[in-house]
Amino acid sequence: MKQLLMGLGLLAAIFLIASCQSQGGAQNIDDLRAKVAQLEKEVQDLKAQLAQSGSGLRIAYINAEKVFQDYKKTGEAVEQFRKEAEKKQNELKALQEKFKKGLMSEDEFQREAARLQQELQQLDLQLTAEIQTEMIKVVEQIAKERGYDWVTQRKDVVLYANPSKIEDITYDVLKILNQGQ
């Protein structure tokens, strides 16, 4: 059981690092270290709870990709991002015309193009973070209501899990999110 908890903690840390990398940019290494330390503390707390209770660990999982894909607000966020990307594309075209006409230097053009790209990346991170925050809030709510000790993502590497000991709460999370909590 001890090895299982350690393995789950390590998997959670690996997922955390991978998810930060997939969000379109490098995260501050100190933030990652703090999050990993927090996960390690949570694993220790779970070990202590398990030792005190003498009962098994209650585990659930979600398919976060499915939740993200089927959550109504994701479509709204995609549309908002698409509109903003279209605006930025038009701004970039105007900058290109200025550059071609000699009204701006190459350095100015590159600086402005980088600014537009950075603004889009910031919007993407903001919209994604808002959805993730809402999803985590609902996962925590369900976990507390049902007494789960650990909720993980389906895509985490688990070589074996007894199906009678782990519950899929994906659709419960989606239902609450799409009802507006």
PDB file of C-alpha atoms in Angstrom:
ATOM      1  CA  MET A   1       0.000   0.000   0.000  1.00  0.00           C
ATOM      2  CA  LYS A   2       2.887   2.312   0.828  1.00  0.00           C
ATOM      3  CA  GLN A   3       4.370   1.768  -2.619  1.00  0.00           C
ATOM      4  CA  LEU A   4       0.985   2.443  -4.219  1.00  0.00           C
ATOM      5  CA  LEU A   5       0.692   5.797  -2.455  1.00  0.00           C
ATOM      6  CA  MET A   6       4.248   6.738  -3.387  1.00  0.00           C
ATOM      7  CA  GLY A   7       3.556   5.714  -6.975  1.00  0.00           C
ATOM      8  CA  LEU A   8       0.361   7.744  -7.082  1.00  0.00           C
ATOM      9  CA  GLY A   9       2.220  10.767  -5.722  1.00  0.00           C
ATOM     10  CA  LEU A  10       4.947  10.426  -8.320  1.00  0.00           C
ATOM     11  CA  LEU A  11       2.393  10.004 -11.083  1.00  0.00           C
ATOM     12  CA  ALA A  12       0.566  13.102  -9.936  1.00  0.00           C
ATOM     13  CA  ALA A  13       3.851  15.043  -9.992  1.00  0.00           C
ATOM     14  CA  ILE A  14       4.659  13.777 -13.487  1.00  0.00           C
ATOM     15  CA  PHE A  15       1.171  14.747 -14.670  1.00  0.00           C
ATOM     16  CA  LEU A  16       1.551  18.178 -13.114  1.00  0.00           C
ATOM     17  CA  ILE A  17       4.809  18.830 -14.919  1.00  0.00           C
ATOM     18  CA  ALA A  18       3.462  17.457 -18.211  1.00  0.00           C
ATOM     19  CA  SER A  19       0.289  19.520 -17.972  1.00  0.00           C
ATOM     20  CA  CYS A  20       2.289  22.683 -17.321  1.00  0.00           C
ATOM     21  CA  GLN A  21       4.379  22.008 -20.400  1.00  0.00           C
ATOM     22  CA  SER A  22       1.316  21.306 -22.551  1.00  0.00           C
ATOM     23  CA  GLN A  23      -0.319  24.593 -21.607  1.00  0.00           C
ATOM     24  CA  GLY A  24       1.837  26.468 -24.062  1.00  0.00           C
ATOM     25  CA  GLY A  25       4.764  27.633 -22.016  1.00  0.00           C
ATOM     26  CA  ALA A  26       7.348  26.927 -19.420  1.00  0.00           C
ATOM     27  CA  GLN A  27       6.165  27.492 -15.898  1.00  0.00           C
ATOM     28  CA  ASN A  28       8.298  29.081 -13.260  1.00  0.00           C
ATOM     29  CA  ILE A  29      10.436  26.264 -11.857  1.00  0.00           C
ATOM     30  CA  ASP A  30       9.841  27.470  -8.321  1.00  0.00           C
ATOM     31  CA  ASP A  31       6.069  27.170  -8.842  1.00  0.00           C
ATOM     32  CA  LEU A  32       6.533  23.610 -10.095  1.00  0.00           C
ATOM     33  CA  ARG A  33       8.686  22.721  -7.116  1.00  0.00           C
ATOM     34  CA  ALA A  34       6.089  24.170  -4.763  1.00  0.00           C
ATOM     35  CA  LYS A  35       3.319  22.178  -6.430  1.00  0.00           C
ATOM     36  CA  VAL A  36       5.365  18.964  -6.283  1.00  0.00           C
ATOM     37  CA  ALA A  37       6.103  19.620  -2.605  1.00  0.00           C
ATOM     38  CA  GLN A  38       2.386  20.150  -2.012  1.00  0.00           C
ATOM     39  CA  LEU A  39       1.588  16.843  -3.728  1.00  0.00           C
ATOM     40  CA  GLU A  40       4.212  15.061  -1.627  1.00  0.00           C
ATOM     41  CA  LYS A  41       2.645  16.521   1.518  1.00  0.00           C
ATOM     42  CA  GLU A  42      -0.787  15.349   0.376  1.00  0.00           C
ATOM     43  CA  VAL A  43       0.588  11.832  -0.119  1.00  0.00           C
ATOM     44  CA  GLN A  44       2.014  11.929   3.418  1.00  0.00           C
ATOM     45  CA  ASP A  45      -1.327  13.146   4.771  1.00  0.00           C
ATOM     46  CA  LEU A  46      -3.113  10.312   2.969  1.00  0.00           C
ATOM     47  CA  LYS A  47      -0.677   7.807   4.423  1.00  0.00           C
ATOM     48  CA  ALA A  48      -1.382   9.144   7.889  1.00  0.00           C
ATOM     49  CA  GLN A  49      -5.138   8.981   7.332  1.00  0.00           C
ATOM     50  CA  LEU A  50      -4.859   5.427   6.069  1.00  0.00           C
ATOM     51  CA  ALA A  51      -2.790   4.381   9.061  1.00  0.00           C
ATOM     52  CA  GLN A  52      -5.286   5.953  11.477  1.00  0.00           C
ATOM     53  CA  SER A  53      -8.443   4.661   9.843  1.00  0.00           C
ATOM     54  CA  GLY A  54      -7.318   1.144   9.132  1.00  0.00           C
ATOM     55  CA  SER A  55      -9.599   1.134   6.095  1.00  0.00           C
ATOM     56  CA  GLY A  56      -8.824   1.261   2.405  1.00  0.00           C
ATOM     57  CA  LEU A  57      -8.175   4.337   0.399  1.00  0.00           C
ATOM     58  CA  ARG A  58     -11.207   5.614  -1.566  1.00  0.00           C
ATOM     59  CA  ILE A  59     -10.099   6.485  -5.085  1.00  0.00           C
ATOM     60  CA  ALA A  60     -11.913   7.994  -8.060  1.00  0.00           C
ATOM     61  CA  TYR A  61     -10.789   9.205 -11.439  1.00  0.00           C
ATOM     62  CA  ILE A  62     -11.943  11.526 -14.167  1.00  0.00           C
ATOM     63  CA  ASN A  63     -11.257  11.703 -17.856  1.00  0.00           C
ATOM     64  CA  ALA A  64     -10.166  15.345 -17.815  1.00  0.00           C
ATOM     65  CA  GLU A  65      -9.892  15.511 -21.596  1.00  0.00           C
ATOM     66  CA  LYS A  66     -13.516  14.393 -21.899  1.00  0.00           C
ATOM     67  CA  VAL A  67     -14.621  16.931 -19.292  1.00  0.00           C
ATOM     68  CA  PHE A  68     -12.701  19.701 -21.037  1.00  0.00           C
ATOM     69  CA  GLN A  69     -14.073  18.688 -24.444  1.00  0.00           C
ATOM     70  CA  ASP A  70     -17.725  18.340 -23.368  1.00  0.00           C
ATOM     71  CA  TYR A  71     -17.899  21.292 -20.974  1.00  0.00           C
ATOM     72  CA  LYS A  72     -20.136  24.008 -22.450  1.00  0.00           C
ATOM     73  CA  LYS A  73     -17.790  26.806 -21.442  1.00  0.00           C
ATOM     74  CA  THR A  74     -14.966  25.241 -23.435  1.00  0.00           C
ATOM     75  CA  GLY A  75     -16.858  25.950 -26.651  1.00  0.00           C
ATOM     76  CA  GLU A  76     -17.461  29.516 -25.515  1.00  0.00           C
ATOM     77  CA  ALA A  77     -13.773  29.921 -24.700  1.00  0.00           C
ATOM     78  CA  VAL A  78     -12.750  28.521 -28.085  1.00  0.00           C
ATOM     79  CA  GLU A  79     -15.054  30.983 -29.818  1.00  0.00           C
ATOM     80  CA  GLN A  80     -13.705  33.887 -27.745  1.00  0.00           C
ATOM     81  CA  PHE A  81     -10.143  32.852 -28.588  1.00  0.00           C
ATOM     82  CA  ARG A  82     -10.989  32.472 -32.292  1.00  0.00           C
ATOM     83  CA  LYS A  83     -12.436  35.996 -32.432  1.00  0.00           C
ATOM     84  CA  GLU A  84      -9.420  37.455 -30.667  1.00  0.00           C
ATOM     85  CA  ALA A  85      -7.026  35.518 -32.929  1.00  0.00           C
ATOM     86  CA  GLU A  86      -8.856  36.938 -35.947  1.00  0.00           C
ATOM     87  CA  LYS A  87      -8.416  40.478 -34.588  1.00  0.00           C
ATOM     88  CA  LYS A  88      -4.725  39.859 -33.936  1.00  0.00           C
ATOM     89  CA  GLN A  89      -4.320  38.444 -37.458  1.00  0.00           C
ATOM     90  CA  ASN A  90      -5.817  41.646 -38.884  1.00  0.00           C
ATOM     91  CA  GLU A  91      -3.481  43.727 -36.725  1.00  0.00           C
ATOM     92  CA  LEU A  92      -0.549  41.663 -37.992  1.00  0.00           C
ATOM     93  CA  LYS A  93      -1.594  42.257 -41.617  1.00  0.00           C
ATOM     94  CA  ALA A  94      -1.743  45.998 -40.959  1.00  0.00           C
ATOM     95  CA  LEU A  95       1.731  45.851 -39.406  1.00  0.00           C
ATOM     96  CA  GLN A  96       3.035  43.944 -42.429  1.00  0.00           C
ATOM     97  CA  GLU A  97       1.674  46.654 -44.736  1.00  0.00           C
ATOM     98  CA  LYS A  98       3.374  49.364 -42.659  1.00  0.00           C
ATOM     99  CA  PHE A  99       6.604  47.407 -42.766  1.00  0.00           C
ATOM    100  CA  LYS A 100       6.382  46.897 -46.555  1.00  0.00           C
ATOM    101  CA  LYS A 101       5.774  50.625 -47.066  1.00  0.00           C
ATOM    102  CA  GLY A 102       8.803  51.458 -44.943  1.00  0.00           C
ATOM    103  CA  LEU A 103       6.730  53.084 -42.201  1.00  0.00           C
ATOM    104  CA  MET A 104       8.240  50.867 -39.530  1.00  0.00           C
ATOM    105  CA  SER A 105      11.583  49.199 -39.015  1.00  0.00           C
ATOM    106  CA  GLU A 106      12.118  45.453 -38.984  1.00  0.00           C
ATOM    107  CA  ASP A 107      12.815  45.615 -35.237  1.00  0.00           C
ATOM    108  CA  GLU A 108       9.545  47.462 -34.615  1.00  0.00           C
ATOM    109  CA  PHE A 109       7.659  44.965 -36.748  1.00  0.00           C
ATOM    110  CA  GLN A 110       9.158  41.973 -34.945  1.00  0.00           C
ATOM    111  CA  ARG A 111       8.514  43.538 -31.543  1.00  0.00           C
ATOM    112  CA  GLU A 112       4.861  44.231 -32.385  1.00  0.00           C
ATOM    113  CA  ALA A 113       4.347  40.773 -33.917  1.00  0.00           C
ATOM    114  CA  ALA A 114       5.817  39.184 -30.770  1.00  0.00           C
ATOM    115  CA  ARG A 115       3.500  41.329 -28.620  1.00  0.00           C
ATOM    116  CA  LEU A 116       0.459  40.124 -30.574  1.00  0.00           C
ATOM    117  CA  GLN A 117       1.543  36.504 -30.213  1.00  0.00           C
ATOM    118  CA  GLN A 118       2.185  36.960 -26.495  1.00  0.00           C
ATOM    119  CA  GLU A 119      -1.273  38.491 -26.008  1.00  0.00           C
ATOM    120  CA  LEU A 120      -2.849  35.475 -27.698  1.00  0.00           C
ATOM    121  CA  GLN A 121      -0.825  33.065 -25.570  1.00  0.00           C
ATOM    122  CA  GLN A 122      -1.884  34.924 -22.427  1.00  0.00           C
ATOM    123  CA  LEU A 123      -5.533  34.724 -23.438  1.00  0.00           C
ATOM    124  CA  ASP A 124      -5.186  30.996 -24.133  1.00  0.00           C
ATOM    125  CA  LEU A 125      -3.605  30.412 -20.714  1.00  0.00           C
ATOM    126  CA  GLN A 126      -6.238  32.543 -18.985  1.00  0.00           C
ATOM    127  CA  LEU A 127      -9.187  30.793 -20.625  1.00  0.00           C
ATOM    128  CA  THR A 128      -7.703  27.349 -19.974  1.00  0.00           C
ATOM    129  CA  ALA A 129      -6.920  28.207 -16.346  1.00  0.00           C
ATOM    130  CA  GLU A 130     -10.489  29.416 -15.757  1.00  0.00           C
ATOM    131  CA  ILE A 131     -11.925  26.142 -17.047  1.00  0.00           C
ATOM    132  CA  GLN A 132      -9.410  24.054 -15.102  1.00  0.00           C
ATOM    133  CA  THR A 133     -10.183  25.980 -11.917  1.00  0.00           C
ATOM    134  CA  GLU A 134     -13.906  25.329 -12.316  1.00  0.00           C
ATOM    135  CA  MET A 135     -13.261  21.648 -13.039  1.00  0.00           C
ATOM    136  CA  ILE A 136     -11.017  21.235  -9.983  1.00  0.00           C
ATOM    137  CA  LYS A 137     -13.576  22.988  -7.785  1.00  0.00           C
ATOM    138  CA  VAL A 138     -16.261  20.497  -8.854  1.00  0.00           C
ATOM    139  CA  VAL A 139     -13.907  17.523  -8.442  1.00  0.00           C
ATOM    140  CA  GLU A 140     -13.113  18.677  -4.897  1.00  0.00           C
ATOM    141  CA  GLN A 141     -16.823  19.129  -4.165  1.00  0.00           C
ATOM    142  CA  ILE A 142     -17.658  15.605  -5.330  1.00  0.00           C
ATOM    143  CA  ALA A 143     -14.652  14.121  -3.517  1.00  0.00           C
ATOM    144  CA  LYS A 144     -15.657  15.723  -0.230  1.00  0.00           C
ATOM    145  CA  GLU A 145     -19.322  14.776  -0.595  1.00  0.00           C
ATOM    146  CA  ARG A 146     -18.512  11.146  -1.377  1.00  0.00           C
ATOM    147  CA  GLY A 147     -15.508  10.728   0.897  1.00  0.00           C
ATOM    148  CA  TYR A 148     -12.816  10.108  -1.712  1.00  0.00           C
ATOM    149  CA  ASP A 149      -9.253  10.255  -0.480  1.00  0.00           C
ATOM    150  CA  TRP A 150      -7.722  10.546  -3.926  1.00  0.00           C
ATOM    151  CA  VAL A 151      -8.988  11.661  -7.335  1.00  0.00           C
ATOM    152  CA  THR A 152      -6.729  11.202 -10.319  1.00  0.00           C
ATOM    153  CA  GLN A 153      -6.950  11.518 -14.074  1.00  0.00           C
ATOM    154  CA  ARG A 154      -7.728   8.561 -16.241  1.00  0.00           C
ATOM    155  CA  LYS A 155      -4.683   9.130 -18.416  1.00  0.00           C
ATOM    156  CA  ASP A 156      -2.294   8.778 -15.473  1.00  0.00           C
ATOM    157  CA  VAL A 157      -0.200   5.659 -15.784  1.00  0.00           C
ATOM    158  CA  VAL A 158      -1.796   3.029 -13.590  1.00  0.00           C
ATOM    159  CA  LEU A 159      -0.821  -0.509 -14.413  1.00  0.00           C
ATOM    160  CA  TYR A 160      -3.678  -2.061 -12.484  1.00  0.00           C
ATOM    161  CA  ALA A 161      -6.625  -0.815 -10.483  1.00  0.00           C
ATOM    162  CA  ASN A 162      -9.360  -3.028  -9.080  1.00  0.00           C
ATOM    163  CA  PRO A 163     -12.492  -1.752 -10.854  1.00  0.00           C
ATOM    164  CA  SER A 164     -14.569  -2.294  -7.746  1.00  0.00           C
ATOM    165  CA  LYS A 165     -12.246  -0.010  -5.745  1.00  0.00           C
ATOM    166  CA  ILE A 166     -12.043   2.950  -8.119  1.00  0.00           C
ATOM    167  CA  GLU A 167     -14.939   5.006  -9.475  1.00  0.00           C
ATOM    168  CA  ASP A 168     -15.192   7.057 -12.659  1.00  0.00           C
ATOM    169  CA  ILE A 169     -16.710  10.450 -11.780  1.00  0.00           C
ATOM    170  CA  THR A 170     -16.225  12.037 -15.211  1.00  0.00           C
ATOM    171  CA  TYR A 171     -19.919  12.323 -16.012  1.00  0.00           C
ATOM    172  CA  ASP A 172     -20.770  13.558 -12.520  1.00  0.00           C
ATOM    173  CA  VAL A 173     -18.239  16.387 -12.940  1.00  0.00           C
ATOM    174  CA  LEU A 174     -19.598  17.227 -16.398  1.00  0.00           C
ATOM    175  CA  LYS A 175     -23.177  17.222 -15.160  1.00  0.00           C
ATOM    176  CA  ILE A 176     -22.423  19.720 -12.395  1.00  0.00           C
ATOM    177  CA  LEU A 177     -20.266  21.924 -14.623  1.00  0.00           C
ATOM    178  CA  ASN A 178     -22.829  22.080 -17.408  1.00  0.00           C
ATOM    179  CA  GLN A 179     -25.649  22.794 -14.938  1.00  0.00           C
ATOM    180  CA  GLY A 180     -23.712  25.800 -13.719  1.00  0.00           C
ATOM    181  CA  GLN A 181     -22.907  24.261 -10.333  1.00  0.00           C
TER     182      GLN A 181
END
